[in-house]
Amino acid sequence: MDIDRKRRCLRMNTHKPSPWNWLRHEASDTRSGSTPVKSSGGEVSPLMGIHQELDRWMDRVMGQFGMPSSASGEVPSLLRPSVDIAERDKEYVISVEVPGVEEKDIKLNLEDDQLIIEGEKRQEEKSEEGRYQRIERSYGSFRRMLNLPADARKEEIQASFNNGVLTVTIPRDAEAAPKRQEIPIKH
């Protein structure tokens, strides 16, 4: 098969970008970056510059393993719930695992084209044995931001909570879905 014929056989799949970038604005939501410490002369000292470079390097390395950045003020991964997104023909289904969080401590908001999931975990464990008493508490909040695709019917979003899993169902609008068109290639 000659090259021109191969080119004519190529088709551009414009049906849908895969995968949709649901989390594209989430990183910009957190405070990121650090302000360098300057000496009295307004310059960064060489020792401080090395320290900052080492911090940036460690943040990059630890970020590859899902660890929070020291400079960004991110919450530990235990307070950053996992999000599963399933795309179906007629709807999107988002599952958010939030063990130890009660339904009353979760807020779900829609701001423009962003679905914002916020919550707070409050847990206290108490044990008493003889003269010893132990109380462990863990508190923290989380926030996840999901960008909705163009075919999401925002007015019909539904959510349910069961056994520590928040399920959000977003119906899809068949008319808003991108249309596929084959473009012929001319010689």
GROMACS .gro file of N, CA and C in nm, residues 8-136:
model
  387
    8ARG      N    1  -0.492   0.846   0.321
    8ARG     CA    2  -0.636   0.858   0.299
    8ARG      C    3  -0.714   0.765   0.392
    9CYS      N    4  -0.653   0.656   0.431
    9CYS     CA    5  -0.721   0.560   0.517
    9CYS      C    6  -0.722   0.605   0.664
   10LEU      N    7  -0.633   0.696   0.697
   10LEU     CA    8  -0.629   0.744   0.836
   10LEU      C    9  -0.754   0.824   0.865
   11ARG      N   10  -0.809   0.803   0.979
   11ARG     CA   11  -0.927   0.878   1.022
   11ARG      C   12  -0.897   0.945   1.154
   12MET      N   13  -0.943   1.065   1.168
   12MET     CA   14  -0.925   1.136   1.293
   12MET      C   15  -1.044   1.107   1.382
   13ASN      N   16  -1.017   1.054   1.499
   13ASN     CA   17  -1.125   1.025   1.593
   13ASN      C   18  -1.150   1.150   1.678
   14THR      N   19  -1.251   1.226   1.641
   14THR     CA   20  -1.286   1.346   1.717
   14THR      C   21  -1.407   1.320   1.804
   15HIS      N   22  -1.446   1.193   1.817
   15HIS     CA   23  -1.564   1.158   1.896
   15HIS      C   24  -1.554   1.211   2.039
   16LYS      N   25  -1.439   1.191   2.101
   16LYS     CA   26  -1.423   1.235   2.239
   16LYS      C   27  -1.275   1.229   2.274
   17PRO      N   28  -1.225   1.334   2.338
   17PRO     CA   29  -1.088   1.322   2.385
   17PRO      C   30  -1.084   1.217   2.496
   18SER      N   31  -0.988   1.129   2.489
   18SER     CA   32  -0.983   1.022   2.586
   18SER      C   33  -0.848   1.023   2.655
   19PRO      N   34  -0.836   1.025   2.782
   19PRO     CA   35  -0.945   1.043   2.876
   19PRO      C   36  -0.975   1.191   2.898
   20TRP      N   37  -1.096   1.223   2.940
   20TRP     CA   38  -1.132   1.361   2.973
   20TRP      C   39  -1.047   1.402   3.092
   21ASN      N   40  -1.000   1.521   3.091
   21ASN     CA   41  -0.914   1.566   3.199
   21ASN      C   42  -0.998   1.621   3.314
   22TRP      N   43  -1.050   1.532   3.394
   22TRP     CA   44  -1.138   1.567   3.505
   22TRP      C   45  -1.066   1.649   3.611
   23LEU      N   46  -0.937   1.631   3.627
   23LEU     CA   47  -0.865   1.691   3.739
   23LEU      C   48  -0.775   1.807   3.696
   24ARG      N   49  -0.796   1.866   3.581
   24ARG     CA   50  -0.700   1.964   3.529
   24ARG      C   51  -0.686   2.089   3.615
   25HIS      N   52  -0.787   2.130   3.691
   25HIS     CA   53  -0.777   2.251   3.772
   25HIS      C   54  -0.753   2.221   3.920
   26GLU      N   55  -0.748   2.094   3.955
   26GLU     CA   56  -0.733   2.060   4.096
   26GLU      C   57  -0.597   2.104   4.150
   27ALA      N   58  -0.492   2.087   4.072
   27ALA     CA   59  -0.359   2.126   4.120
   27ALA      C   60  -0.349   2.276   4.144
   28SER      N   61  -0.419   2.354   4.064
   28SER     CA   62  -0.412   2.500   4.081
   28SER      C   63  -0.491   2.546   4.202
   29ASP      N   64  -0.571   2.457   4.261
   29ASP     CA   65  -0.650   2.495   4.378
   29ASP      C   66  -0.566   2.503   4.504
   30THR      N   67  -0.461   2.423   4.512
   30THR     CA   68  -0.379   2.423   4.633
   30THR      C   69  -0.276   2.534   4.625
   31ARG      N   70  -0.233   2.579   4.741
   31ARG     CA   71  -0.127   2.680   4.744
   31ARG      C   72   0.002   2.614   4.703
   32SER      N   73   0.062   2.663   4.599
   32SER     CA   74   0.185   2.600   4.554
   32SER      C   75   0.295   2.704   4.546
   33GLY      N   76   0.414   2.651   4.545
   33GLY     CA   77   0.530   2.738   4.534
   33GLY      C   78   0.572   2.790   4.670
   34SER      N   79   0.697   2.829   4.676
   34SER     CA   80   0.748   2.885   4.800
   34SER      C   81   0.823   3.011   4.768
   35THR      N   82   0.830   3.098   4.863
   35THR     CA   83   0.902   3.223   4.845
   35THR      C   84   1.043   3.203   4.897
   36PRO      N   85   1.145   3.231   4.812
   36PRO     CA   86   1.281   3.211   4.858
   36PRO      C   87   1.316   3.304   4.973
   37VAL      N   88   1.397   3.254   5.063
   37VAL     CA   89   1.446   3.336   5.173
   37VAL      C   90   1.560   3.419   5.119
   38LYS      N   91   1.552   3.548   5.139
   38LYS     CA   92   1.654   3.637   5.084
   38LYS      C   93   1.741   3.693   5.195
   39SER      N   94   1.866   3.714   5.161
   39SER     CA   95   1.955   3.778   5.257
   39SER      C   96   1.923   3.926   5.260
   40SER      N   97   1.988   3.997   5.349
   40SER     CA   98   1.959   4.140   5.362
   40SER      C   99   1.991   4.216   5.234
   41GLY      N  100   2.080   4.162   5.152
   41GLY     CA  101   2.113   4.227   5.026
   41GLY      C  102   2.011   4.199   4.917
   42GLY      N  103   1.907   4.119   4.947
   42GLY     CA  104   1.804   4.091   4.848
   42GLY      C  105   1.834   3.970   4.762
   43GLU      N  106   1.948   3.903   4.785
   43GLU     CA  107   1.984   3.786   4.706
   43GLU      C  108   1.963   3.660   4.789
   44VAL      N  109   1.940   3.550   4.720
   44VAL     CA  110   1.929   3.421   4.787
   44VAL      C  111   2.071   3.374   4.817
   45SER      N  112   2.096   3.336   4.943
   45SER     CA  113   2.230   3.291   4.979
   45SER      C  114   2.258   3.158   4.909
   46PRO      N  115   2.386   3.128   4.879
   46PRO     CA  116   2.418   3.002   4.811
   46PRO      C  117   2.372   2.880   4.890
   47LEU      N  118   2.387   2.883   5.021
   47LEU     CA  119   2.346   2.770   5.104
   47LEU      C  120   2.194   2.752   5.100
   48MET      N  121   2.119   2.864   5.105
   48MET     CA  122   1.974   2.857   5.099
   48MET      C  123   1.930   2.809   4.961
   49GLY      N  124   2.000   2.849   4.856
   49GLY     CA  125   1.967   2.803   4.720
   49GLY      C  126   1.982   2.652   4.707
   50ILE      N  127   2.087   2.597   4.766
   50ILE     CA  128   2.108   2.451   4.765
   50ILE      C  129   1.995   2.383   4.843
   51HIS      N  130   1.961   2.440   4.958
   51HIS     CA  131   1.854   2.384   5.041
   51HIS      C  132   1.722   2.382   4.963
   52GLN      N  133   1.690   2.490   4.895
   52GLN     CA  134   1.565   2.497   4.818
   52GLN      C  135   1.566   2.400   4.702
   53GLU      N  136   1.679   2.386   4.635
   53GLU     CA  137   1.688   2.292   4.523
   53GLU      C  138   1.669   2.149   4.573
   54LEU      N  139   1.726   2.116   4.688
   54LEU     CA  140   1.709   1.983   4.747
   54LEU      C  141   1.562   1.960   4.784
   55ASP      N  142   1.496   2.062   4.840
   55ASP     CA  143   1.353   2.051   4.871
   55ASP      C  144   1.271   2.025   4.746
   56ARG      N  145   1.299   2.099   4.637
   56ARG     CA  146   1.226   2.079   4.511
   56ARG      C  147   1.248   1.939   4.457
   57TRP      N  148   1.372   1.891   4.463
   57TRP     CA  149   1.405   1.757   4.415
   57TRP      C  150   1.330   1.652   4.496
   58MET      N  151   1.331   1.666   4.629
   58MET     CA  152   1.260   1.570   4.714
   58MET      C  153   1.110   1.572   4.688
   59ASP      N  154   1.054   1.692   4.668
   59ASP     CA  155   0.912   1.702   4.637
   59ASP      C  156   0.878   1.628   4.508
   60ARG      N  157   0.964   1.641   4.406
   60ARG     CA  158   0.939   1.572   4.280
   60ARG      C  159   0.947   1.420   4.299
   61VAL      N  160   1.050   1.375   4.370
   61VAL     CA  161   1.067   1.231   4.391
   61VAL      C  162   0.951   1.175   4.473
   62MET      N  163   0.917   1.240   4.584
   62MET     CA  164   0.810   1.192   4.669
   62MET      C  165   0.674   1.202   4.599
   63GLY      N  166   0.658   1.302   4.513
   63GLY     CA  167   0.533   1.316   4.438
   63GLY      C  168   0.507   1.199   4.346
   64GLN      N  169   0.614   1.134   4.298
   64GLN     CA  170   0.598   1.017   4.212
   64GLN      C  171   0.537   0.899   4.287
   65PHE      N  172   0.546   0.903   4.419
   65PHE     CA  173   0.490   0.796   4.501
   65PHE      C  174   0.362   0.839   4.570
   66GLY      N  175   0.306   0.952   4.528
   66GLY     CA  176   0.180   0.999   4.583
   66GLY      C  177   0.192   1.071   4.716
   67MET      N  178   0.313   1.104   4.755
   67MET     CA  179   0.333   1.174   4.882
   67MET      C  180   0.308   1.323   4.862
   68PRO      N  181   0.263   1.392   4.965
   68PRO     CA  182   0.235   1.535   4.952
   68PRO      C  183   0.363   1.617   4.941
   69SER      N  184   0.350   1.732   4.879
   69SER     CA  185   0.462   1.824   4.863
   69SER      C  186   0.478   1.906   4.989
   70SER      N  187   0.600   1.925   5.034
   70SER     CA  188   0.622   2.003   5.155
   70SER      C  189   0.593   2.151   5.131
   71ALA      N  190   0.616   2.197   5.009
   71ALA     CA  191   0.598   2.339   4.979
   71ALA      C  192   0.453   2.376   4.948
   72SER      N  193   0.374   2.280   4.905
   72SER     CA  194   0.240   2.313   4.859
   72SER      C  195   0.135   2.316   4.969
   73GLY      N  196   0.169   2.265   5.085
   73GLY     CA  197   0.070   2.262   5.193
   73GLY      C  198  -0.037   2.157   5.171
   74GLU      N  199  -0.009   2.056   5.087
   74GLU     CA  200  -0.108   1.953   5.058
   74GLU      C  201  -0.135   1.870   5.182
   75VAL      N  202  -0.255   1.814   5.188
   75VAL     CA  203  -0.289   1.726   5.298
   75VAL      C  204  -0.231   1.589   5.271
   76PRO      N  205  -0.205   1.510   5.373
   76PRO     CA  206  -0.156   1.375   5.352
   76PRO      C  207  -0.253   1.294   5.267
   77SER      N  208  -0.200   1.192   5.197
   77SER     CA  209  -0.283   1.114   5.105
   77SER      C  210  -0.397   1.043   5.177
   78LEU      N  211  -0.385   1.019   5.309
   78LEU     CA  212  -0.495   0.957   5.382
   78LEU      C  213  -0.618   1.047   5.384
   79LEU      N  214  -0.597   1.179   5.373
   79LEU     CA  215  -0.709   1.273   5.374
   79LEU      C  216  -0.742   1.320   5.232
   80ARG      N  217  -0.688   1.255   5.133
   80ARG     CA  218  -0.718   1.286   4.993
   80ARG      C  219  -0.783   1.161   4.935
   81PRO      N  220  -0.915   1.156   4.936
   81PRO     CA  221  -0.983   1.032   4.897
   81PRO      C  222  -0.961   0.996   4.750
   82SER      N  223  -0.961   0.867   4.727
   82SER     CA  224  -0.949   0.815   4.590
   82SER      C  225  -1.078   0.843   4.514
   83VAL      N  226  -1.064   0.876   4.387
   83VAL     CA  227  -1.178   0.905   4.302
   83VAL      C  228  -1.173   0.811   4.181
   84ASP      N  229  -1.280   0.736   4.160
   84ASP     CA  230  -1.294   0.650   4.043
   84ASP      C  231  -1.400   0.711   3.954
   85ILE      N  232  -1.370   0.722   3.824
   85ILE     CA  233  -1.464   0.781   3.730
   85ILE      C  234  -1.493   0.679   3.620
   86ALA      N  235  -1.620   0.643   3.607
   86ALA     CA  236  -1.662   0.548   3.503
   86ALA      C  237  -1.746   0.623   3.401
   87GLU      N  238  -1.712   0.606   3.276
   87GLU     CA  239  -1.789   0.668   3.167
   87GLU      C  240  -1.878   0.561   3.106
   88ARG      N  241  -2.006   0.587   3.107
   88ARG     CA  242  -2.102   0.495   3.046
   88ARG      C  243  -2.172   0.568   2.933
   89ASP      N  244  -2.251   0.496   2.854
   89ASP     CA  245  -2.317   0.557   2.739
   89ASP      C  246  -2.408   0.673   2.777
   90LYS      N  247  -2.482   0.659   2.888
   90LYS     CA  248  -2.581   0.760   2.924
   90LYS      C  249  -2.545   0.842   3.047
   91GLU      N  250  -2.432   0.809   3.113
   91GLU     CA  251  -2.398   0.880   3.236
   91GLU      C  252  -2.251   0.860   3.272
   92TYR      N  253  -2.204   0.946   3.362
   92TYR     CA  254  -2.075   0.929   3.427
   92TYR      C  255  -2.106   0.891   3.571
   93VAL      N  256  -2.028   0.799   3.626
   93VAL     CA  257  -2.046   0.760   3.766
   93VAL      C  258  -1.913   0.782   3.837
   94ILE      N  259  -1.916   0.866   3.939
   94ILE     CA  260  -1.796   0.899   4.016
   94ILE      C  261  -1.812   0.838   4.154
   95SER      N  262  -1.712   0.759   4.194
   95SER     CA  263  -1.712   0.698   4.327
   95SER      C  264  -1.596   0.756   4.406
   96VAL      N  265  -1.626   0.803   4.526
   96VAL     CA  266  -1.525   0.864   4.612
   96VAL      C  267  -1.522   0.785   4.743
   97GLU      N  268  -1.408   0.725   4.774
   97GLU     CA  269  -1.395   0.647   4.896
   97GLU      C  270  -1.357   0.739   5.011
   98VAL      N  271  -1.444   0.747   5.111
   98VAL     CA  272  -1.420   0.832   5.227
   98VAL      C  273  -1.446   0.755   5.356
   99PRO      N  274  -1.364   0.652   5.384
   99PRO     CA  275  -1.388   0.574   5.506
   99PRO      C  276  -1.368   0.660   5.631
  100GLY      N  277  -1.453   0.640   5.728
  100GLY     CA  278  -1.443   0.714   5.853
  100GLY      C  279  -1.506   0.851   5.848
  101VAL      N  280  -1.560   0.890   5.733
  101VAL     CA  281  -1.626   1.020   5.719
  101VAL      C  282  -1.776   0.996   5.717
  102GLU      N  283  -1.848   1.077   5.793
  102GLU     CA  284  -1.993   1.064   5.797
  102GLU      C  285  -2.056   1.149   5.687
  103GLU      N  286  -2.174   1.109   5.644
  103GLU     CA  287  -2.246   1.180   5.537
  103GLU      C  288  -2.264   1.328   5.570
  104LYS      N  289  -2.293   1.360   5.695
  104LYS     CA  290  -2.316   1.500   5.734
  104LYS      C  291  -2.190   1.585   5.722
  105ASP      N  292  -2.073   1.521   5.711
  105ASP     CA  293  -1.946   1.595   5.702
  105ASP      C  294  -1.897   1.610   5.558
  106ILE      N  295  -1.983   1.578   5.461
  106ILE     CA  296  -1.945   1.589   5.320
  106ILE      C  297  -2.032   1.695   5.254
  107LYS      N  298  -1.967   1.781   5.174
  107LYS     CA  299  -2.039   1.882   5.095
  107LYS      C  300  -2.006   1.860   4.948
  108LEU      N  301  -2.108   1.871   4.867
  108LEU     CA  302  -2.095   1.855   4.723
  108LEU      C  303  -2.149   1.981   4.658
  109ASN      N  304  -2.065   2.054   4.585
  109ASN     CA  305  -2.106   2.180   4.522
  109ASN      C  306  -2.070   2.181   4.375
  110LEU      N  307  -2.143   2.260   4.300
  110LEU     CA  308  -2.115   2.280   4.159
  110LEU      C  309  -2.086   2.428   4.137
  111GLU      N  310  -1.966   2.458   4.089
  111GLU     CA  311  -1.927   2.595   4.057
  111GLU      C  312  -1.887   2.598   3.910
  112ASP      N  313  -1.969   2.662   3.830
  112ASP     CA  314  -1.950   2.666   3.685
  112ASP      C  315  -1.942   2.523   3.633
  113ASP      N  316  -1.829   2.482   3.579
  113ASP     CA  317  -1.814   2.347   3.525
  113ASP      C  318  -1.732   2.258   3.617
  114GLN      N  319  -1.724   2.292   3.744
  114GLN     CA  320  -1.646   2.214   3.839
  114GLN      C  321  -1.733   2.157   3.948
  115LEU      N  322  -1.718   2.029   3.971
  115LEU     CA  323  -1.784   1.960   4.081
  115LEU      C  324  -1.684   1.959   4.196
  116ILE      N  325  -1.722   2.016   4.309
  116ILE     CA  326  -1.630   2.026   4.422
  116ILE      C  327  -1.681   1.938   4.535
  117ILE      N  328  -1.594   1.847   4.578
  117ILE     CA  329  -1.628   1.754   4.685
  117ILE      C  330  -1.539   1.790   4.804
  118GLU      N  331  -1.604   1.828   4.914
  118GLU     CA  332  -1.530   1.867   5.034
  118GLU      C  333  -1.581   1.786   5.152
  119GLY      N  334  -1.494   1.762   5.245
  119GLY     CA  335  -1.536   1.689   5.363
  119GLY      C  336  -1.438   1.703   5.476
  120GLU      N  337  -1.481   1.654   5.591
  120GLU     CA  338  -1.397   1.660   5.710
  120GLU      C  339  -1.406   1.527   5.782
  121LYS      N  340  -1.289   1.478   5.821
  121LYS     CA  341  -1.284   1.352   5.894
  121LYS      C  342  -1.255   1.382   6.040
  122ARG      N  343  -1.339   1.330   6.126
  122ARG     CA  344  -1.320   1.343   6.271
  122ARG      C  345  -1.330   1.204   6.330
  123GLN      N  346  -1.223   1.158   6.389
  123GLN     CA  347  -1.224   1.024   6.444
  123GLN      C  348  -1.157   1.025   6.581
  124GLU      N  349  -1.218   0.956   6.674
  124GLU     CA  350  -1.161   0.947   6.808
  124GLU      C  351  -1.172   0.803   6.854
  125GLU      N  352  -1.061   0.750   6.903
  125GLU     CA  353  -1.059   0.614   6.955
  125GLU      C  354  -1.012   0.619   7.099
  126LYS      N  355  -1.089   0.557   7.185
  126LYS     CA  356  -1.060   0.563   7.329
  126LYS      C  357  -1.051   0.422   7.383
  127SER      N  358  -0.949   0.396   7.465
  127SER     CA  359  -0.939   0.265   7.530
  127SER      C  360  -0.886   0.285   7.671
  128GLU      N  361  -0.940   0.207   7.762
  128GLU     CA  362  -0.898   0.213   7.901
  128GLU      C  363  -0.866   0.072   7.948
  129GLU      N  364  -0.747   0.058   8.006
  129GLU     CA  365  -0.707  -0.071   8.061
  129GLU      C  366  -0.646  -0.044   8.198
  130GLY      N  367  -0.713  -0.086   8.301
  130GLY     CA  368  -0.663  -0.064   8.436
  130GLY      C  369  -0.644   0.084   8.465
  131ARG      N  370  -0.523   0.122   8.497
  131ARG     CA  371  -0.492   0.262   8.527
  131ARG      C  372  -0.450   0.340   8.404
  132TYR      N  373  -0.441   0.273   8.289
  132TYR     CA  374  -0.396   0.340   8.167
  132TYR      C  375  -0.516   0.378   8.080
  133GLN      N  376  -0.507   0.494   8.027
  133GLN     CA  377  -0.611   0.543   7.935
  133GLN      C  378  -0.543   0.596   7.810
  134ARG      N  379  -0.596   0.558   7.694
  134ARG     CA  380  -0.538   0.604   7.568
  134ARG      C  381  -0.650   0.663   7.482
  135ILE      N  382  -0.626   0.783   7.431
  135ILE     CA  383  -0.721   0.847   7.340
  135ILE      C  384  -0.643   0.890   7.217
  136GLU      N  385  -0.687   0.844   7.100
  136GLU     CA  386  -0.626   0.885   6.974
  136GLU      C  387  -0.730   0.958   6.891
   0.00000   0.00000   0.00000
